[in-house]
Short mmCIF file of C-alpha atoms in Angstrom, two decimals:
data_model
loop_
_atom_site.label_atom_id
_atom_site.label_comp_id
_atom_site.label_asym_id
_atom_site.label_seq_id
_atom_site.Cartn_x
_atom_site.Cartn_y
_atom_site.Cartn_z
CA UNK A 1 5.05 -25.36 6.75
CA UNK A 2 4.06 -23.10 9.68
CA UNK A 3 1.41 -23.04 12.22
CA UNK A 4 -1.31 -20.81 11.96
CA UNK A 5 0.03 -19.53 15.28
CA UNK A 6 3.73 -19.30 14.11
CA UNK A 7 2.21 -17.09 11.08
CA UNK A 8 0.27 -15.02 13.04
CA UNK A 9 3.32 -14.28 15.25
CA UNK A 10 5.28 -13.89 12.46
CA UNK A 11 2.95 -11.54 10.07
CA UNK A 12 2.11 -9.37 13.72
CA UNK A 13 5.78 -8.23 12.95
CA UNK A 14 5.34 -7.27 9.72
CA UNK A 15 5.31 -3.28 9.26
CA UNK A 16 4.79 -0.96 6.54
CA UNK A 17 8.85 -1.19 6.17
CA UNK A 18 7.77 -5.08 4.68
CA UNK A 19 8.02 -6.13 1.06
CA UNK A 20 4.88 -4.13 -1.20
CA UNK A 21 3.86 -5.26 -4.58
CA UNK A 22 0.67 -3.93 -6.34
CA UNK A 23 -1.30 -6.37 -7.34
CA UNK A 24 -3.73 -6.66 -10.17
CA UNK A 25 -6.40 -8.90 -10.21
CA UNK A 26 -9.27 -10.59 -12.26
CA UNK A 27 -12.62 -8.85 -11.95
CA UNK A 28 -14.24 -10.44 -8.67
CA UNK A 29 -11.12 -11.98 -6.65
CA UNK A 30 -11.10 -8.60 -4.16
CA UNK A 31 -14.63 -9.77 -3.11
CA UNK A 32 -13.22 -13.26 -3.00
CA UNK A 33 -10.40 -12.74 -0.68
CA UNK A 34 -12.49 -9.99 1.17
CA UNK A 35 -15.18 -12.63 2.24
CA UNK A 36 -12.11 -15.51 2.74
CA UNK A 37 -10.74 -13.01 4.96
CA UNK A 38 -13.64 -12.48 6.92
CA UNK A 39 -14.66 -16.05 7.17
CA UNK A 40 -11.34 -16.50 8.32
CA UNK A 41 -11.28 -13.18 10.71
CA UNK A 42 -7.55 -12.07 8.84
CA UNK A 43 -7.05 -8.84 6.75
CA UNK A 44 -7.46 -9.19 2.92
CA UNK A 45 -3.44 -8.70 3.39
CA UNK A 46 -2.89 -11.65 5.54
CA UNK A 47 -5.68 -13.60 3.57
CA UNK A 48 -3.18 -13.36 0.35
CA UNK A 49 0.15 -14.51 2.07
CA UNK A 50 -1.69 -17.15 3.52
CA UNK A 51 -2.77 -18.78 0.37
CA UNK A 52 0.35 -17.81 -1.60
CA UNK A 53 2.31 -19.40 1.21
CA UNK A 54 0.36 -22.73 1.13
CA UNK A 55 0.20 -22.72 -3.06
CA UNK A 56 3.76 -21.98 -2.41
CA UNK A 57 4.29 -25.12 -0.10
CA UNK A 58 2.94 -26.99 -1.97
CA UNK A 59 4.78 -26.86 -5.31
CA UNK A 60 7.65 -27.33 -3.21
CA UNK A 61 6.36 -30.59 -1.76
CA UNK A 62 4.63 -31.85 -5.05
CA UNK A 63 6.43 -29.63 -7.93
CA UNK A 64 4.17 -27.35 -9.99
CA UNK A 65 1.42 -29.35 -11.50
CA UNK A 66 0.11 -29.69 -8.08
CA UNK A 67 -0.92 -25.91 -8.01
CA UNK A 68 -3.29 -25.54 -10.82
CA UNK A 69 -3.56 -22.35 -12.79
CA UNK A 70 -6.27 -20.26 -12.65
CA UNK A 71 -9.06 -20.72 -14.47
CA UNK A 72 -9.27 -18.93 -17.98
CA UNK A 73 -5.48 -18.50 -17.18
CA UNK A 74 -4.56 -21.96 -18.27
CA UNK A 75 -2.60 -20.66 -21.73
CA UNK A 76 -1.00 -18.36 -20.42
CA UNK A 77 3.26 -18.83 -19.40
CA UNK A 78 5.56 -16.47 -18.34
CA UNK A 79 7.72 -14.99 -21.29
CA UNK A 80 10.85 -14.70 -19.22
#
């Protein structure tokens, strides 16, 4: 896993040129993240990688029933 300073160097690269992928989310997470962010002093952009890169970490480390789903999302699986 990276530093916070190794991700900060690495997402000060990161241009407009980067992966994009709209995002939907469940009614209240945007004012989630927003205040995360701020707490934190990130952008709501940087906020997102950062958790997605330690849930992401993790269930590499511990497999995937060590990154519980979301809650109400619990039934839900991917059809694919």
């Amino acid at each position: 896993m990276l530093s916070i300073s190794q991700r900060r160097l690495l997402l000060s690269g990161v241009s407009r040129q980067a992966d994009q992928y709209p995002l939907r989310m469940p009614p209240g997470m945007r004012e989630r993240i927003r205040q995360s962010a701020e707490t934190n002093r990130r952008s709501m952009n940087s906020e997102i990688v950062h958790h997605l890169d330690r849930a992401l970490a993790a269930e590499n480390e511990n497999g995937p029933a060590s990154v519980g789903a979301l809650p109400g999302q619990e039934h839900e699986t991917n059809p694919r």
